[in-house]
Amino acid sequence: QLQLQESGPGLVKPSETLSLTCTVSGGSISSSDQYWGWIRQPPGKGLEWIGSIYYDGSTYYNPSLQSRVTISVDTSKNQFSLNLSSVTAADAAVYYCARHRPGTKAFDIWGQGTMVTVSS
Amino acid sequence: QSALTQPASVSGSPGQSITISCTGTSSDVGGYNYLSWYQQHPGKAPKLMIYDVSNRPSGVSNRFSGSKSGNSASLTISGLQAEDEADYYCYSYTSSSSLVFGTGTKVTVL
């Protein structure tokens, strides 16, 4: 049974880079037709897609975040990662990693989420 | 990109049916069948309820159904139950190869 788990600092200083990792267990991150994404949710607000990465490494980002976002895959560790640079208080949110259901764009398996606070 | 538009809240009594709308444009909802719906209970991760407009993942109750017409999509919950009280989000692929969520709808079971 495929499971995803986010990890990373819960507190990031303004202007610094937020870095999170999603560890995939119960399956291979590099299986063909698999792709993975990051979604965030500020406290009390709605969901926002951040970006996604295919098993071949190709990436797609939210245009509003594209200049600050990098998503990468480490197949040797069965992990994928999110880097968000120059963070501000507006980037404080619960960050989720998730798997796209094969053959569709829907996210069918989600991590439990991790809260990231931006404060000095 | 702008979030898809959903009503802020919808309510119904147990056993009733309710419908949540999701309105976009021809560049997202109207242009593709990659329309999905998520249920989110407080403090929990979202759960996929409907994908590709009207398909239910294994394990999702057949009380949930989805449809689409033009630039709008709908999620219908029939036989409303207390456990259905949650936030619901639609989600679509867009012409710029990106993805966008709806504004979210809070469903209250009276």
mmCIF file of C-alpha atoms in Angstrom:
data_model
loop_
_atom_site.group_PDB
_atom_site.id
_atom_site.type_symbol
_atom_site.label_atom_id
_atom_site.label_comp_id
_atom_site.label_asym_id
_atom_site.label_seq_id
_atom_site.Cartn_x
_atom_site.Cartn_y
_atom_site.Cartn_z
ATOM 1 C CA GLN A 1 0.000 0.000 0.000
ATOM 2 C CA LEU A 2 1.537 3.224 -1.167
ATOM 3 C CA GLN A 3 2.119 5.831 1.534
ATOM 4 C CA LEU A 4 3.566 9.336 1.456
ATOM 5 C CA GLN A 5 5.172 11.228 4.336
ATOM 6 C CA GLU A 6 6.299 14.857 4.359
ATOM 7 C CA SER A 7 9.292 15.982 6.388
ATOM 8 C CA GLY A 8 11.223 19.178 6.927
ATOM 9 C CA PRO A 9 11.576 22.225 9.183
ATOM 10 C CA GLY A 10 8.395 23.525 10.720
ATOM 11 C CA LEU A 11 9.810 27.039 10.994
ATOM 12 C CA VAL A 12 11.482 29.068 8.267
ATOM 13 C CA LYS A 13 12.755 32.645 8.464
ATOM 14 C CA PRO A 14 11.476 35.295 6.054
ATOM 15 C CA SER A 15 13.540 35.570 2.840
ATOM 16 C CA GLU A 16 14.986 32.087 3.352
ATOM 17 C CA THR A 17 14.243 28.905 1.435
ATOM 18 C CA LEU A 18 11.605 26.424 2.523
ATOM 19 C CA SER A 19 12.713 22.840 1.872
ATOM 20 C CA LEU A 20 10.483 19.808 2.278
ATOM 21 C CA THR A 21 10.863 16.161 1.366
ATOM 22 C CA CYS A 22 8.228 13.558 0.619
ATOM 23 C CA THR A 23 9.192 9.945 1.223
ATOM 24 C CA VAL A 24 7.280 7.343 -0.756
ATOM 25 C CA SER A 25 6.886 3.875 0.747
ATOM 26 C CA GLY A 26 5.160 0.777 -0.533
ATOM 27 C CA GLY A 27 6.065 1.468 -4.159
ATOM 28 C CA SER A 28 8.658 2.904 -6.500
ATOM 29 C CA ILE A 29 8.741 6.612 -7.203
ATOM 30 C CA SER A 30 10.232 5.962 -10.626
ATOM 31 C CA SER A 31 7.539 3.667 -12.004
ATOM 32 C CA SER A 32 6.460 4.746 -15.463
ATOM 33 C CA ASP A 33 3.347 6.905 -15.689
ATOM 34 C CA GLN A 34 3.761 7.984 -12.078
ATOM 35 C CA TYR A 35 3.873 11.584 -11.130
ATOM 36 C CA TRP A 36 3.893 13.466 -7.923
ATOM 37 C CA GLY A 37 2.900 16.836 -6.638
ATOM 38 C CA TRP A 38 2.915 19.398 -3.862
ATOM 39 C CA ILE A 39 -0.141 21.256 -2.613
ATOM 40 C CA ARG A 40 -0.439 23.765 0.212
ATOM 41 C CA GLN A 41 -3.195 25.192 2.377
ATOM 42 C CA PRO A 42 -2.783 28.367 4.445
ATOM 43 C CA PRO A 43 -4.561 28.228 7.807
ATOM 44 C CA GLY A 44 -8.291 28.591 7.313
ATOM 45 C CA LYS A 45 -7.981 28.901 3.552
ATOM 46 C CA GLY A 46 -8.298 26.753 0.442
ATOM 47 C CA LEU A 47 -6.001 24.408 -1.404
ATOM 48 C CA GLU A 48 -3.338 25.653 -3.812
ATOM 49 C CA TRP A 49 -1.433 23.477 -6.266
ATOM 50 C CA ILE A 50 2.289 24.259 -6.138
ATOM 51 C CA GLY A 51 3.708 21.968 -8.780
ATOM 52 C CA SER A 52 4.196 18.434 -10.029
ATOM 53 C CA ILE A 53 7.018 16.246 -11.297
ATOM 54 C CA TYR A 54 6.885 13.281 -13.621
ATOM 55 C CA TYR A 55 8.841 10.075 -13.115
ATOM 56 C CA ASP A 56 11.136 11.264 -15.949
ATOM 57 C CA GLY A 57 11.936 14.478 -14.067
ATOM 58 C CA SER A 58 9.844 16.878 -16.114
ATOM 59 C CA THR A 59 8.191 19.520 -13.964
ATOM 60 C CA TYR A 60 5.113 21.730 -14.042
ATOM 61 C CA TYR A 61 4.654 24.659 -11.686
ATOM 62 C CA ASN A 62 1.911 27.030 -10.614
ATOM 63 C CA PRO A 63 2.543 30.172 -12.680
ATOM 64 C CA SER A 64 2.131 32.349 -9.594
ATOM 65 C CA LEU A 65 4.944 30.509 -7.807
ATOM 66 C CA GLN A 66 7.088 29.420 -10.717
ATOM 67 C CA SER A 67 9.901 31.899 -10.143
ATOM 68 C CA ARG A 68 10.449 30.611 -6.598
ATOM 69 C CA VAL A 69 9.703 26.884 -6.839
ATOM 70 C CA THR A 70 11.854 23.881 -7.615
ATOM 71 C CA ILE A 71 10.643 20.279 -7.378
ATOM 72 C CA SER A 72 13.076 17.409 -7.791
ATOM 73 C CA VAL A 73 13.199 13.639 -7.464
ATOM 74 C CA ASP A 74 15.777 11.427 -5.752
ATOM 75 C CA THR A 75 15.055 7.933 -7.025
ATOM 76 C CA SER A 76 17.802 6.390 -4.906
ATOM 77 C CA LYS A 77 15.937 7.469 -1.767
ATOM 78 C CA ASN A 78 12.418 7.103 -3.212
ATOM 79 C CA GLN A 79 11.814 10.743 -2.369
ATOM 80 C CA PHE A 80 10.803 13.948 -4.060
ATOM 81 C CA SER A 81 11.436 17.407 -2.728
ATOM 82 C CA LEU A 82 10.117 20.964 -2.736
ATOM 83 C CA ASN A 83 12.199 24.108 -2.495
ATOM 84 C CA LEU A 84 10.431 27.459 -2.210
ATOM 85 C CA SER A 85 12.743 30.447 -2.078
ATOM 86 C CA SER A 86 12.354 33.945 -0.628
ATOM 87 C CA VAL A 87 9.494 32.986 1.639
ATOM 88 C CA THR A 88 7.216 35.494 3.331
ATOM 89 C CA ALA A 89 4.447 35.169 5.869
ATOM 90 C CA ALA A 90 2.090 34.439 2.980
ATOM 91 C CA ASP A 91 3.870 31.121 2.453
ATOM 92 C CA ALA A 92 2.900 29.817 5.880
ATOM 93 C CA ALA A 93 0.686 26.811 5.285
ATOM 94 C CA VAL A 94 0.167 23.098 5.640
ATOM 95 C CA TYR A 95 2.145 21.521 2.825
ATOM 96 C CA TYR A 96 0.966 18.231 1.364
ATOM 97 C CA CYS A 97 2.694 15.873 -1.008
ATOM 98 C CA ALA A 98 0.519 13.632 -3.143
ATOM 99 C CA ARG A 99 0.490 11.170 -6.012
ATOM 100 C CA HIS A 100 -1.348 11.761 -9.238
ATOM 101 C CA ARG A 101 -3.592 8.814 -10.027
ATOM 102 C CA PRO A 102 -1.980 7.118 -13.045
ATOM 103 C CA GLY A 103 -3.541 8.203 -16.291
ATOM 104 C CA THR A 104 -5.279 11.224 -14.766
ATOM 105 C CA LYS A 105 -4.435 14.554 -13.176
ATOM 106 C CA ALA A 106 -6.240 13.782 -9.921
ATOM 107 C CA PHE A 107 -4.337 13.310 -6.667
ATOM 108 C CA ASP A 108 -5.374 9.967 -5.219
ATOM 109 C CA ILE A 109 -2.882 9.397 -2.396
ATOM 110 C CA TRP A 110 -1.901 12.172 0.003
ATOM 111 C CA GLY A 111 0.568 12.597 2.803
ATOM 112 C CA GLN A 112 -0.730 13.735 6.160
ATOM 113 C CA GLY A 113 0.637 17.246 5.636
ATOM 114 C CA THR A 114 3.192 19.302 7.506
ATOM 115 C CA MET A 115 2.717 22.807 8.877
ATOM 116 C CA VAL A 116 5.337 25.378 7.970
ATOM 117 C CA THR A 117 5.466 28.689 9.815
ATOM 118 C CA VAL A 118 7.371 31.684 8.475
ATOM 119 C CA SER A 119 8.760 33.853 11.241
ATOM 120 C CA SER A 120 12.011 35.419 12.385
ATOM 121 C CA GLN B 1 -4.443 31.645 -12.745
ATOM 122 C CA SER B 2 -7.713 32.163 -10.939
ATOM 123 C CA ALA B 3 -9.297 29.655 -8.620
ATOM 124 C CA LEU B 4 -12.425 27.942 -9.860
ATOM 125 C CA THR B 5 -15.596 29.388 -8.333
ATOM 126 C CA GLN B 6 -17.607 27.392 -5.816
ATOM 127 C CA PRO B 7 -20.369 28.463 -3.425
ATOM 128 C CA ALA B 8 -18.987 29.164 0.028
ATOM 129 C CA SER B 9 -21.513 26.936 1.716
ATOM 130 C CA VAL B 10 -24.246 24.412 1.004
ATOM 131 C CA SER B 11 -26.455 22.741 3.553
ATOM 132 C CA GLY B 12 -29.031 20.003 3.671
ATOM 133 C CA SER B 13 -30.883 17.700 6.001
ATOM 134 C CA PRO B 14 -30.002 14.033 6.449
ATOM 135 C CA GLY B 15 -31.309 11.969 3.569
ATOM 136 C CA GLN B 16 -31.589 14.901 1.202
ATOM 137 C CA SER B 17 -29.530 15.506 -1.914
ATOM 138 C CA ILE B 18 -27.312 18.506 -2.397
ATOM 139 C CA THR B 19 -25.312 19.770 -5.354
ATOM 140 C CA ILE B 20 -22.092 21.761 -5.292
ATOM 141 C CA SER B 21 -21.198 23.748 -8.370
ATOM 142 C CA CYS B 22 -17.760 24.525 -9.758
ATOM 143 C CA THR B 23 -17.452 27.206 -12.420
ATOM 144 C CA GLY B 24 -14.434 27.873 -14.554
ATOM 145 C CA THR B 25 -13.703 28.804 -18.129
ATOM 146 C CA SER B 26 -13.149 27.152 -21.469
ATOM 147 C CA SER B 27 -9.447 27.098 -20.582
ATOM 148 C CA ASP B 28 -9.937 24.795 -17.650
ATOM 149 C CA VAL B 29 -13.241 23.151 -16.676
ATOM 150 C CA GLY B 30 -14.768 23.519 -20.122
ATOM 151 C CA GLY B 31 -11.721 22.429 -22.031
ATOM 152 C CA TYR B 32 -10.784 19.165 -20.369
ATOM 153 C CA ASN B 33 -12.308 16.207 -18.575
ATOM 154 C CA TYR B 34 -9.602 16.281 -15.904
ATOM 155 C CA LEU B 35 -12.064 17.508 -13.311
ATOM 156 C CA SER B 36 -11.928 16.016 -9.850
ATOM 157 C CA TRP B 37 -13.494 16.563 -6.434
ATOM 158 C CA TYR B 38 -11.982 16.290 -2.960
ATOM 159 C CA GLN B 39 -13.497 16.006 0.494
ATOM 160 C CA GLN B 40 -11.607 17.420 3.452
ATOM 161 C CA HIS B 41 -12.526 16.993 7.091
ATOM 162 C CA PRO B 42 -11.004 19.420 9.618
ATOM 163 C CA GLY B 43 -7.357 18.733 10.289
ATOM 164 C CA LYS B 44 -7.211 15.966 7.698
ATOM 165 C CA ALA B 45 -5.692 15.595 4.263
ATOM 166 C CA PRO B 46 -8.063 15.879 1.312
ATOM 167 C CA LYS B 47 -9.630 12.685 -0.034
ATOM 168 C CA LEU B 48 -10.317 12.063 -3.709
ATOM 169 C CA MET B 49 -14.046 11.522 -4.269
ATOM 170 C CA ILE B 50 -14.466 11.910 -8.031
ATOM 171 C CA TYR B 51 -11.933 11.979 -10.865
ATOM 172 C CA ASP B 52 -12.213 12.715 -14.571
ATOM 173 C CA VAL B 53 -15.634 14.354 -14.098
ATOM 174 C CA SER B 54 -17.663 11.357 -13.023
ATOM 175 C CA ASN B 55 -15.484 8.441 -11.951
ATOM 176 C CA ARG B 56 -15.443 7.200 -8.371
ATOM 177 C CA PRO B 57 -12.284 5.676 -6.901
ATOM 178 C CA SER B 58 -12.665 2.302 -5.274
ATOM 179 C CA GLY B 59 -14.153 2.648 -1.813
ATOM 180 C CA VAL B 60 -16.009 5.915 -2.391
ATOM 181 C CA SER B 61 -19.734 5.680 -1.778
ATOM 182 C CA ASN B 62 -22.005 5.707 -4.813
ATOM 183 C CA ARG B 63 -23.926 8.493 -3.076
ATOM 184 C CA PHE B 64 -21.315 10.786 -4.617
ATOM 185 C CA SER B 65 -21.625 11.573 -8.296
ATOM 186 C CA GLY B 66 -20.110 14.115 -10.655
ATOM 187 C CA SER B 67 -21.047 15.753 -13.916
ATOM 188 C CA LYS B 68 -20.014 18.572 -16.199
ATOM 189 C CA SER B 69 -21.719 20.888 -18.656
ATOM 190 C CA GLY B 70 -19.843 23.561 -20.517
ATOM 191 C CA ASN B 71 -17.619 25.525 -18.174
ATOM 192 C CA SER B 72 -19.294 24.240 -15.022
ATOM 193 C CA ALA B 73 -19.110 21.008 -13.081
ATOM 194 C CA SER B 74 -21.179 19.629 -10.235
ATOM 195 C CA LEU B 75 -20.813 17.241 -7.356
ATOM 196 C CA THR B 76 -24.027 15.710 -6.064
ATOM 197 C CA ILE B 77 -24.281 14.019 -2.701
ATOM 198 C CA SER B 78 -27.434 11.969 -2.346
ATOM 199 C CA GLY B 79 -28.801 10.542 0.880
ATOM 200 C CA LEU B 80 -26.855 13.128 2.867
ATOM 201 C CA GLN B 81 -25.284 11.761 6.038
ATOM 202 C CA ALA B 82 -23.685 13.415 9.047
ATOM 203 C CA GLU B 83 -20.270 12.117 7.983
ATOM 204 C CA ASP B 84 -20.566 14.080 4.720
ATOM 205 C CA GLU B 85 -20.150 17.341 6.634
ATOM 206 C CA ALA B 86 -16.806 18.619 5.375
ATOM 207 C CA ASP B 87 -15.173 21.000 2.925
ATOM 208 C CA TYR B 88 -15.271 20.082 -0.742
ATOM 209 C CA TYR B 89 -12.937 21.293 -3.487
ATOM 210 C CA CYS B 90 -13.087 20.903 -7.229
ATOM 211 C CA TYR B 91 -9.911 20.823 -9.292
ATOM 212 C CA SER B 92 -9.119 21.051 -12.973
ATOM 213 C CA TYR B 93 -6.328 20.855 -15.493
ATOM 214 C CA THR B 94 -5.768 24.059 -17.462
ATOM 215 C CA SER B 95 -4.643 25.053 -20.923
ATOM 216 C CA SER B 96 -1.345 26.316 -19.524
ATOM 217 C CA SER B 97 -0.480 22.784 -18.379
ATOM 218 C CA SER B 98 -1.143 23.733 -14.792
ATOM 219 C CA LEU B 99 -3.710 22.700 -12.222
ATOM 220 C CA VAL B 100 -6.167 24.794 -10.260
ATOM 221 C CA PHE B 101 -8.403 24.160 -7.270
ATOM 222 C CA GLY B 102 -11.782 25.641 -6.589
ATOM 223 C CA THR B 103 -12.457 28.094 -3.788
ATOM 224 C CA GLY B 104 -13.995 25.384 -1.633
ATOM 225 C CA THR B 105 -17.478 24.713 -0.288
ATOM 226 C CA LYS B 106 -18.408 23.967 3.276
ATOM 227 C CA VAL B 107 -21.156 21.376 3.469
ATOM 228 C CA THR B 108 -23.293 21.452 6.592
ATOM 229 C CA VAL B 109 -25.671 18.673 7.531
ATOM 230 C CA LEU B 110 -28.554 20.257 9.410
#
